PDB file of C-alpha atoms in Angstrom:
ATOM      1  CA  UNK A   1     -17.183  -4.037 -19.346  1.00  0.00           C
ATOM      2  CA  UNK A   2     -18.801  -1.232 -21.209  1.00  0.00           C
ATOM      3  CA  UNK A   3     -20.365   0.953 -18.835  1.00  0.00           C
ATOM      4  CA  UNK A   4     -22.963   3.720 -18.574  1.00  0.00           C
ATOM      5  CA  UNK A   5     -23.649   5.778 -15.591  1.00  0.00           C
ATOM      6  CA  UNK A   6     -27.251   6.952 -15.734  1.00  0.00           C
ATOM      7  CA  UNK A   7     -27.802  10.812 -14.233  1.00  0.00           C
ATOM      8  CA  UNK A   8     -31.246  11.200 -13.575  1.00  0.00           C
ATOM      9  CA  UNK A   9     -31.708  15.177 -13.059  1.00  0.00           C
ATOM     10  CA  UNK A  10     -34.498  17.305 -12.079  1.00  0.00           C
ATOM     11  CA  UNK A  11     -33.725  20.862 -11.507  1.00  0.00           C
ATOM     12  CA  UNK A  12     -30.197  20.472 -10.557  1.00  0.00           C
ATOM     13  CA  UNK A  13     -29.270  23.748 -12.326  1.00  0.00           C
ATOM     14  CA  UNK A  14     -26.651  24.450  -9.346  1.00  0.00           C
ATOM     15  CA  UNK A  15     -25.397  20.914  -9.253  1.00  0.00           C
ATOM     16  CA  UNK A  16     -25.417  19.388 -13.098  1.00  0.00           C
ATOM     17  CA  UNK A  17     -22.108  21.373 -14.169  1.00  0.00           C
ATOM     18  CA  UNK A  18     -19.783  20.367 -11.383  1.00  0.00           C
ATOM     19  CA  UNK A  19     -21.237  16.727 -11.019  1.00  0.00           C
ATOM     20  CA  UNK A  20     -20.894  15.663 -14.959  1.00  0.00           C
ATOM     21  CA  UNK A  21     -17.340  17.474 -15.109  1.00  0.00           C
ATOM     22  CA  UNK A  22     -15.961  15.684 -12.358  1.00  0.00           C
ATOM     23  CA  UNK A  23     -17.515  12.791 -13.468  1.00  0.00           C
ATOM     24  CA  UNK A  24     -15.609  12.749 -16.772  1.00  0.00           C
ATOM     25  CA  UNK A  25     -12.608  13.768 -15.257  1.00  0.00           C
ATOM     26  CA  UNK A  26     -12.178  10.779 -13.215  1.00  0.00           C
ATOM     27  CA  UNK A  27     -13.886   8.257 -15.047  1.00  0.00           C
ATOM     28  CA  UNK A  28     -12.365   8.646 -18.289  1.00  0.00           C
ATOM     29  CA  UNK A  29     -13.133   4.735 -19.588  1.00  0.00           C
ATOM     30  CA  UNK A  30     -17.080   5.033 -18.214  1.00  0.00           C
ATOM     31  CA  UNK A  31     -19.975   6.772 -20.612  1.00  0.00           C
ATOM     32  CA  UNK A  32     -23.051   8.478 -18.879  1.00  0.00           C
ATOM     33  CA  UNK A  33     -26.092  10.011 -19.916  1.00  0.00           C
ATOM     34  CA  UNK A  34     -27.942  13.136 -18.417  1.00  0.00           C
ATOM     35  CA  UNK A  35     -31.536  12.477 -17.698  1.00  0.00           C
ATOM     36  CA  UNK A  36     -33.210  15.682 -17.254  1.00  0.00           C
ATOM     37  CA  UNK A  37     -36.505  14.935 -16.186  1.00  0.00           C
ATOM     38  CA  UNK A  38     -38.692  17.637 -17.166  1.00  0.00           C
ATOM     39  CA  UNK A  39     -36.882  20.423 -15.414  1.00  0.00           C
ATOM     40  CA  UNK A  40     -38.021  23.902 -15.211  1.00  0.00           C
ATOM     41  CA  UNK A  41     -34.927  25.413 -14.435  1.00  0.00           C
ATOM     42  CA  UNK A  42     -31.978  25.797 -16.622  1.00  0.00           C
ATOM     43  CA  UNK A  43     -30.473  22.382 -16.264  1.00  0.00           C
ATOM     44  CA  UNK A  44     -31.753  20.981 -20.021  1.00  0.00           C
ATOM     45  CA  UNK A  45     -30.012  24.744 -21.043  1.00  0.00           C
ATOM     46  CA  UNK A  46     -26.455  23.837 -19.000  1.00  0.00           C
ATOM     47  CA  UNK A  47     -26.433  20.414 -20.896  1.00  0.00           C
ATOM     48  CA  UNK A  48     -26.870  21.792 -24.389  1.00  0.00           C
ATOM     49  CA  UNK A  49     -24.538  24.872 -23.823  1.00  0.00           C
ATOM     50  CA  UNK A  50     -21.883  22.365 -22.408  1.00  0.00           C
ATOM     51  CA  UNK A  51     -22.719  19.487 -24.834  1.00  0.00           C
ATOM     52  CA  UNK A  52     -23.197  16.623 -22.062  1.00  0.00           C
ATOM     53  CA  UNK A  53     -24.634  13.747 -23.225  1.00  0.00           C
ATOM     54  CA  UNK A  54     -28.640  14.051 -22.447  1.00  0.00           C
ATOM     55  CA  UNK A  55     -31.739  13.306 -23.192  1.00  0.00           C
ATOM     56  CA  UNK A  56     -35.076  14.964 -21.867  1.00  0.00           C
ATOM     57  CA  UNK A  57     -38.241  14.232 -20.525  1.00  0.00           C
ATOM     58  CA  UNK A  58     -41.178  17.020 -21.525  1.00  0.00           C
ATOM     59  CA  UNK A  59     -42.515  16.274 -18.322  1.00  0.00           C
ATOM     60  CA  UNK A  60     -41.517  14.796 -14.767  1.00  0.00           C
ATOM     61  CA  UNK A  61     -41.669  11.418 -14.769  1.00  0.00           C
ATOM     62  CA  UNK A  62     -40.257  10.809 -11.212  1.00  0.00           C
ATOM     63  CA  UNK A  63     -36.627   8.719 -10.696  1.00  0.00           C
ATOM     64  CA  UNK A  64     -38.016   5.204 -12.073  1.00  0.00           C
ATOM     65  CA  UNK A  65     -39.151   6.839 -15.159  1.00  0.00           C
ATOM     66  CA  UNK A  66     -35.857   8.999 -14.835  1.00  0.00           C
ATOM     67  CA  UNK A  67     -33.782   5.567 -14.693  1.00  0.00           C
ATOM     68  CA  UNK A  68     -35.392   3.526 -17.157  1.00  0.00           C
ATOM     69  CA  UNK A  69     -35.210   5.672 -19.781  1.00  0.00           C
ATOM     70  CA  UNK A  70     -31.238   5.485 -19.226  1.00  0.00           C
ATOM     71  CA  UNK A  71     -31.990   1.872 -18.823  1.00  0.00           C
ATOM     72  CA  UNK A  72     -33.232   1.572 -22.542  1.00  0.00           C
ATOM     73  CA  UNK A  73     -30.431   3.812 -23.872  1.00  0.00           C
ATOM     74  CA  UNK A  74     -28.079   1.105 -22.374  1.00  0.00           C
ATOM     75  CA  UNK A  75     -29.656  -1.475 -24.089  1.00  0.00           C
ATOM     76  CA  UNK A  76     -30.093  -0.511 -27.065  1.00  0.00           C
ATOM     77  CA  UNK A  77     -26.420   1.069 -27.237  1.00  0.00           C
ATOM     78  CA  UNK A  78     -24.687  -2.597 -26.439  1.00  0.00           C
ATOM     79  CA  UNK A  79     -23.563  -1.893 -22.678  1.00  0.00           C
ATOM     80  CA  UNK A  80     -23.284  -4.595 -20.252  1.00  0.00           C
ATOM     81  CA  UNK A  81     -23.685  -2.544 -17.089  1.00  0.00           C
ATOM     82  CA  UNK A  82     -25.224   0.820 -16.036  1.00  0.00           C
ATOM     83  CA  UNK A  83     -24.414   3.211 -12.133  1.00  0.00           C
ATOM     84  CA  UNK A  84     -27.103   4.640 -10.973  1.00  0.00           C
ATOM     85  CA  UNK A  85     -25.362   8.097 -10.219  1.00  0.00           C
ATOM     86  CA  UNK A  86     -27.257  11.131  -8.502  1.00  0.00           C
ATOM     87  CA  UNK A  87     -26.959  14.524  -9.967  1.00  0.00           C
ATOM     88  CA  UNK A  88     -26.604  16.343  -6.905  1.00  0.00           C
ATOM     89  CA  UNK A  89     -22.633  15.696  -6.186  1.00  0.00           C
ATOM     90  CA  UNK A  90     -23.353  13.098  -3.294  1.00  0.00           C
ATOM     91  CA  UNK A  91     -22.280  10.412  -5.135  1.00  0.00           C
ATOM     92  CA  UNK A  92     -18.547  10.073  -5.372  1.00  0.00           C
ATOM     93  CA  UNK A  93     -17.005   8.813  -9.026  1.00  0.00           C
ATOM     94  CA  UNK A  94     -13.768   7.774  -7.587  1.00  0.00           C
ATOM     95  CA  UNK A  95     -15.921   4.555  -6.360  1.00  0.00           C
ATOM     96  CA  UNK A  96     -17.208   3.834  -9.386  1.00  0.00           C
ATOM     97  CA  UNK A  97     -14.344   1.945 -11.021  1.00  0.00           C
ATOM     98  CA  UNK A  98     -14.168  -0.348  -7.765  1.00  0.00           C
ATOM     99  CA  UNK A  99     -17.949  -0.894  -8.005  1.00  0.00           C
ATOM    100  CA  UNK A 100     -16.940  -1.972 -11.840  1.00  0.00           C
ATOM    101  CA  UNK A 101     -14.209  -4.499 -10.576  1.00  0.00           C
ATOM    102  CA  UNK A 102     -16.129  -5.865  -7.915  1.00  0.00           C
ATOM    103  CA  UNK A 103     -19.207  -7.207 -10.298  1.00  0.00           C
ATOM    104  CA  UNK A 104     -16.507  -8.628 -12.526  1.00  0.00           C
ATOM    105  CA  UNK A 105     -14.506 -10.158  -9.474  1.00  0.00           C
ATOM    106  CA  UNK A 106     -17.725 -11.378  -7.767  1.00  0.00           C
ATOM    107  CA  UNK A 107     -19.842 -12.152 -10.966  1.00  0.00           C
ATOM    108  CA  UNK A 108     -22.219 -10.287  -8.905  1.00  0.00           C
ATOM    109  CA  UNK A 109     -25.171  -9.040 -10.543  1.00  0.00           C
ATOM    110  CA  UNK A 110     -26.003  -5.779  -8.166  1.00  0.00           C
ATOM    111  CA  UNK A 111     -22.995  -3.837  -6.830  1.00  0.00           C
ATOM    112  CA  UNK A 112     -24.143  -1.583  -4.384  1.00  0.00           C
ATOM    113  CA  UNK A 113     -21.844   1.455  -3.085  1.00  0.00           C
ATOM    114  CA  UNK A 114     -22.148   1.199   0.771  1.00  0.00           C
ATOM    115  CA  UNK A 115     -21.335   3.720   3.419  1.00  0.00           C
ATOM    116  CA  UNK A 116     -21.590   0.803   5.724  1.00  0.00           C
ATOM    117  CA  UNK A 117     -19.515  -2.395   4.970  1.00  0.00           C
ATOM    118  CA  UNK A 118     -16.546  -1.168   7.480  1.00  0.00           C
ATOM    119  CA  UNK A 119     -18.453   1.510   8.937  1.00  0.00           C
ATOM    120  CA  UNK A 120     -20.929   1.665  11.782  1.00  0.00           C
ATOM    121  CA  UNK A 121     -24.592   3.205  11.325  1.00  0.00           C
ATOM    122  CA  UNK A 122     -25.007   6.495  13.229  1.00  0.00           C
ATOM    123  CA  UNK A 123     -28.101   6.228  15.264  1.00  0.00           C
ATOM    124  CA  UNK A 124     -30.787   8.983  13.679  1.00  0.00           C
ATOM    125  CA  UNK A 125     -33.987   8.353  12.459  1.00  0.00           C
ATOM    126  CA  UNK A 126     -33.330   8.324   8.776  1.00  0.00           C
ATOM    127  CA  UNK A 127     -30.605   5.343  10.124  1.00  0.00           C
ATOM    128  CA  UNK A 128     -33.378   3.527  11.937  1.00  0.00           C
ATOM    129  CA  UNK A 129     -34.924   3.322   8.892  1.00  0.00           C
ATOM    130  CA  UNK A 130     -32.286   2.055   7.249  1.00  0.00           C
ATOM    131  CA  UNK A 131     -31.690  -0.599   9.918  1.00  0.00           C
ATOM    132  CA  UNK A 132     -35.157  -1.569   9.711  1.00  0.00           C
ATOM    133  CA  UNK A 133     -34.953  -2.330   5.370  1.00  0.00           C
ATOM    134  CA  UNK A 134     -31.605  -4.083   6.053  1.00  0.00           C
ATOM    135  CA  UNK A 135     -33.595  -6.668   8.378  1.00  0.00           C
ATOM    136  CA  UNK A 136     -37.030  -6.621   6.442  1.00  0.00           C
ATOM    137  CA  UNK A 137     -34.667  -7.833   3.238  1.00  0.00           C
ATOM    138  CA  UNK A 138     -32.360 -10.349   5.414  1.00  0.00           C
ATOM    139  CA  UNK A 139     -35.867 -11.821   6.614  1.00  0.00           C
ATOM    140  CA  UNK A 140     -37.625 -12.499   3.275  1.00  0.00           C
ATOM    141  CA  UNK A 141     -34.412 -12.608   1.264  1.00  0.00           C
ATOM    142  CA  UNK A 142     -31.805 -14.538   3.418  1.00  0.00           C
ATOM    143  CA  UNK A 143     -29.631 -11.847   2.717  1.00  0.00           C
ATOM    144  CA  UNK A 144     -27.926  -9.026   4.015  1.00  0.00           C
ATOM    145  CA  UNK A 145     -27.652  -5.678   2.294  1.00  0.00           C
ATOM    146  CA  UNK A 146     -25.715  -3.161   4.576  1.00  0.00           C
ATOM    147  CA  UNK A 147     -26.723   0.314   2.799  1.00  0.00           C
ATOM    148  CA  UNK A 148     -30.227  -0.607   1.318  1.00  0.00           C
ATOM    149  CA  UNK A 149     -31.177   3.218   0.803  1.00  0.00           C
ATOM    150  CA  UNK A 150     -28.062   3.594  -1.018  1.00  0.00           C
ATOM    151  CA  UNK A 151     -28.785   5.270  -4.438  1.00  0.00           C
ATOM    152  CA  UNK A 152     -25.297   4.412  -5.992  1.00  0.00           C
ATOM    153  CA  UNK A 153     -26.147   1.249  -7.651  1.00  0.00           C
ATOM    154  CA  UNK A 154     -24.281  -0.969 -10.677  1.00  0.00           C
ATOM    155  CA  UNK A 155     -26.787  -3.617 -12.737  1.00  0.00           C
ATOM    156  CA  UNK A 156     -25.700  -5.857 -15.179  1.00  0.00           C
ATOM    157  CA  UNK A 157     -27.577  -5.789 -18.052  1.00  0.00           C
ATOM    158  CA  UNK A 158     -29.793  -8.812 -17.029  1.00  0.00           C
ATOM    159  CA  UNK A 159     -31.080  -6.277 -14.192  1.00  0.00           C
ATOM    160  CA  UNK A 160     -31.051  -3.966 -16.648  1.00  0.00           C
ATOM    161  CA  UNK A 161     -33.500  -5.575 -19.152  1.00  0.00           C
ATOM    162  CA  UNK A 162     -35.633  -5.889 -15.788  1.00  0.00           C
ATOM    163  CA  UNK A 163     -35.797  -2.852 -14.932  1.00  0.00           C
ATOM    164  CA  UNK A 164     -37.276  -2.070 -18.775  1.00  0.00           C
ATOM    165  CA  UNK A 165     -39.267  -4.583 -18.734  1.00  0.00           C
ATOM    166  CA  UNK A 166     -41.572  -4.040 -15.399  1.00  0.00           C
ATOM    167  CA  UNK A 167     -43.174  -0.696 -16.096  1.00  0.00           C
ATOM    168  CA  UNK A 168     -43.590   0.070 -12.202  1.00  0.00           C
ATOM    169  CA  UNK A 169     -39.834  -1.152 -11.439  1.00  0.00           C
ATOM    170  CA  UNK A 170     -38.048   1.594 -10.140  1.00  0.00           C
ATOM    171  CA  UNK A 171     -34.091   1.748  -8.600  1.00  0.00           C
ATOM    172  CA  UNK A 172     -35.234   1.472  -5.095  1.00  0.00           C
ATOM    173  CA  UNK A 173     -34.668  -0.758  -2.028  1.00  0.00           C
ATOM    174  CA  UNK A 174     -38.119  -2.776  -2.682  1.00  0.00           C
ATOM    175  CA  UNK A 175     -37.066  -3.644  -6.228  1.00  0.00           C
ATOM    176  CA  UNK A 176     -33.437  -4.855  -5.293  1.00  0.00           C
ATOM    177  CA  UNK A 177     -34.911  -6.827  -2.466  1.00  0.00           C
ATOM    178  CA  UNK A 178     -37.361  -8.520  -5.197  1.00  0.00           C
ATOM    179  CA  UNK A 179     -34.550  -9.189  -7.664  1.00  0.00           C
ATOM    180  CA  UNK A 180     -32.595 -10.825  -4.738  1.00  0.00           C
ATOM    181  CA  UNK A 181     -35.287 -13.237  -4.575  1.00  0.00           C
ATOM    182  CA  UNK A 182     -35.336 -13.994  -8.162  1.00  0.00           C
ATOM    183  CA  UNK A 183     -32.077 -15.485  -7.382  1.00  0.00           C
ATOM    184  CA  UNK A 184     -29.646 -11.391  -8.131  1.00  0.00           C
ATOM    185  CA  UNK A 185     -26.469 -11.696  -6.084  1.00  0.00           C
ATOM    186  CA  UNK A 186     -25.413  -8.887  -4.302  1.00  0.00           C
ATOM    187  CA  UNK A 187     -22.278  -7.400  -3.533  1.00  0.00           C
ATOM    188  CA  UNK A 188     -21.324  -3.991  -1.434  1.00  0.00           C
ATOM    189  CA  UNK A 189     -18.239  -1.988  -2.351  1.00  0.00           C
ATOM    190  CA  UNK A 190     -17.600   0.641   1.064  1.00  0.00           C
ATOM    191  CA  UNK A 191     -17.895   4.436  -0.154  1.00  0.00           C
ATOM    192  CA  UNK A 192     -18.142   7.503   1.073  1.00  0.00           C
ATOM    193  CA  UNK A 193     -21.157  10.074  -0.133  1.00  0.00           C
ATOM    194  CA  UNK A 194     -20.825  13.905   0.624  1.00  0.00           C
ATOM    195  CA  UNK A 195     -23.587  16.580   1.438  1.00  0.00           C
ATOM    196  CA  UNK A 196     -25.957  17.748  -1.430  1.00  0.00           C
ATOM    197  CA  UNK A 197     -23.922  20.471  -3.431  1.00  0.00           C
ATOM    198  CA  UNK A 198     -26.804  22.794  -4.181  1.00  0.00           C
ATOM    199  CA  UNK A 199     -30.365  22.664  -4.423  1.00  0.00           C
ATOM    200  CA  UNK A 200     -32.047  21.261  -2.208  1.00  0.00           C
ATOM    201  CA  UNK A 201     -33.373  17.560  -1.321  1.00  0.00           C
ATOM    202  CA  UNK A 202     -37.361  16.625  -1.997  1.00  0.00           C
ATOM    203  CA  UNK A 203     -37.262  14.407   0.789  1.00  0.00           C
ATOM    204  CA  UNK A 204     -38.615  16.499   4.205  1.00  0.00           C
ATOM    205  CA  UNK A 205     -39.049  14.958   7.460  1.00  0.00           C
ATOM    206  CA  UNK A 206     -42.681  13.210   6.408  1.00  0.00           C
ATOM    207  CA  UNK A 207     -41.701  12.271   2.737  1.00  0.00           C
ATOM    208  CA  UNK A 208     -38.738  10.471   4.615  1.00  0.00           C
ATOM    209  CA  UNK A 209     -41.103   8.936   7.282  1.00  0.00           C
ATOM    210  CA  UNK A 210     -43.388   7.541   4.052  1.00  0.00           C
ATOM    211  CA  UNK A 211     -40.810   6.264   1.625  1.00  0.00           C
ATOM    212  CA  UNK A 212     -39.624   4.146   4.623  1.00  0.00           C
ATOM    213  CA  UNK A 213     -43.036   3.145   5.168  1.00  0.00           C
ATOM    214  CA  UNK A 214     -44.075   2.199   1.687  1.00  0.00           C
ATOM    215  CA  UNK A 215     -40.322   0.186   1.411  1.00  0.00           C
ATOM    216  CA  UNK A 216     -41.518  -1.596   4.607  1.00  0.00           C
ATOM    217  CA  UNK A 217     -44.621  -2.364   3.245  1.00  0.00           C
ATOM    218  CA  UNK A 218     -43.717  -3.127  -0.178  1.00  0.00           C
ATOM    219  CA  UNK A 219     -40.821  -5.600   0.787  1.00  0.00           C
ATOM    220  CA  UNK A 220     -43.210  -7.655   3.094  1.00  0.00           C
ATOM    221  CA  UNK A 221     -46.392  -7.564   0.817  1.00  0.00           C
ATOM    222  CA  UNK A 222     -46.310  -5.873  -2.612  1.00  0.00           C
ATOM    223  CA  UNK A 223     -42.966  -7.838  -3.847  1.00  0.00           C
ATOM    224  CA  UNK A 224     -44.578 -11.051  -3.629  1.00  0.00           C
ATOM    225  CA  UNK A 225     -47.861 -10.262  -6.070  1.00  0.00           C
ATOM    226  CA  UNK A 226     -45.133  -8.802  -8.838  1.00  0.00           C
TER     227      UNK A 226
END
């Protein structure tokens, strides 16, 4: 399979470097493509200097504009397959070949990296959350998704071409949910993820408390009028 792993960045000045080097280094057969999504820091700077594959957004355009941009690259470049692959050094690249051997084994057309296929949840808010998705999507789905708020994600081009195609379709738990029902099989690969490396996260106590509530809502209601 001829794979890209899509970087969506914004302002990952302290993170960028590290995260696309080790990439590289241990994915030697896998392309990617930078992101940077209207940054005001020097992360569009880093890429050039370094000469990473990028491209760059004048303005912010959020993580689904971040994603489908990478998402058209892949298509019109010939891949079969793009990771959805956070700049931030969470993400692990040792996973990613398994992830890649998986949705050939499987024929799966979602392969999502899971810290919680052999692992237990810890109990935490954010976790409640996550508990919460996972039985929102086996109620209207039929299915089970472990790690629903996981951002490491493989699509095969058919998602891809979705995810281009829907202007308002973003890489999030809602979307996956939706595709399930459209008939997407599923498959989770167990990783591990690390802390951010630098930087630090957008998502505060509230914005946490919201997404969850707008993935609640969206999986029940919104999903169906798409």
């Amino acid at each position: 399979m001829k794979v890209l792993a899509i970087i969506p960045a914004y302002n990952e000045e302290g993170c960028i470097e590290a995260t696309v080097d080790e990439f590289v280094r241990t994915c030697p057969g896998v392309d990617y493509l930078v992101v940077n999504d209207g940054s005001s820091d020097q992360t569009e700077a880093i890429c050039k200097r370094r000469g990473f594959n990028y491209v760059s957004h004048p303005v912010n355009l959020g993580l689904t504009g971040g994603f489908q941009t990478g998402c058209r690259y892949a298509l019109e470049h010939g891949y079969d397959a793009v990771i959805q692959f956070d700049a931030d050094g969470q993400h692990m690249p040792k996973y990613v070949t398994p992830m890649i051997e998986r949705m050939e084994r499987d024929g799966a057309d979602i392969v999502i990296g899971s810290r919680f296929v052999d692992e237990e949840k810890p109990v935490s808010a954010r976790m409640i959350g996550s508990r919460l998705i996972t039985a929102l999507i086996k109620l209207t789905c039929g299915q089970t998704v472990n790690d629903p708020t996981s951002g490491m994600r493989l699509f095969n081009r058919k998602m891809v071409s979705e995810f281009v195609r829907r202007f308002d379709f973003g890489p999030e738990p809602d979307s996956v949910a939706f595709l399930m029902r459209k008939g997407a099989k599923v498959s989770e690969v167990q990783v591990q993820m690390r802390e951010r490396q630098a930087g630090e996260s957008y998502l505060n106590a509230w914005k946490s408390i919201s997404y969850m509530a707008r993935t609640c809502m969206s999986i029940l209601f919104v999903q169906w009028f798409r």
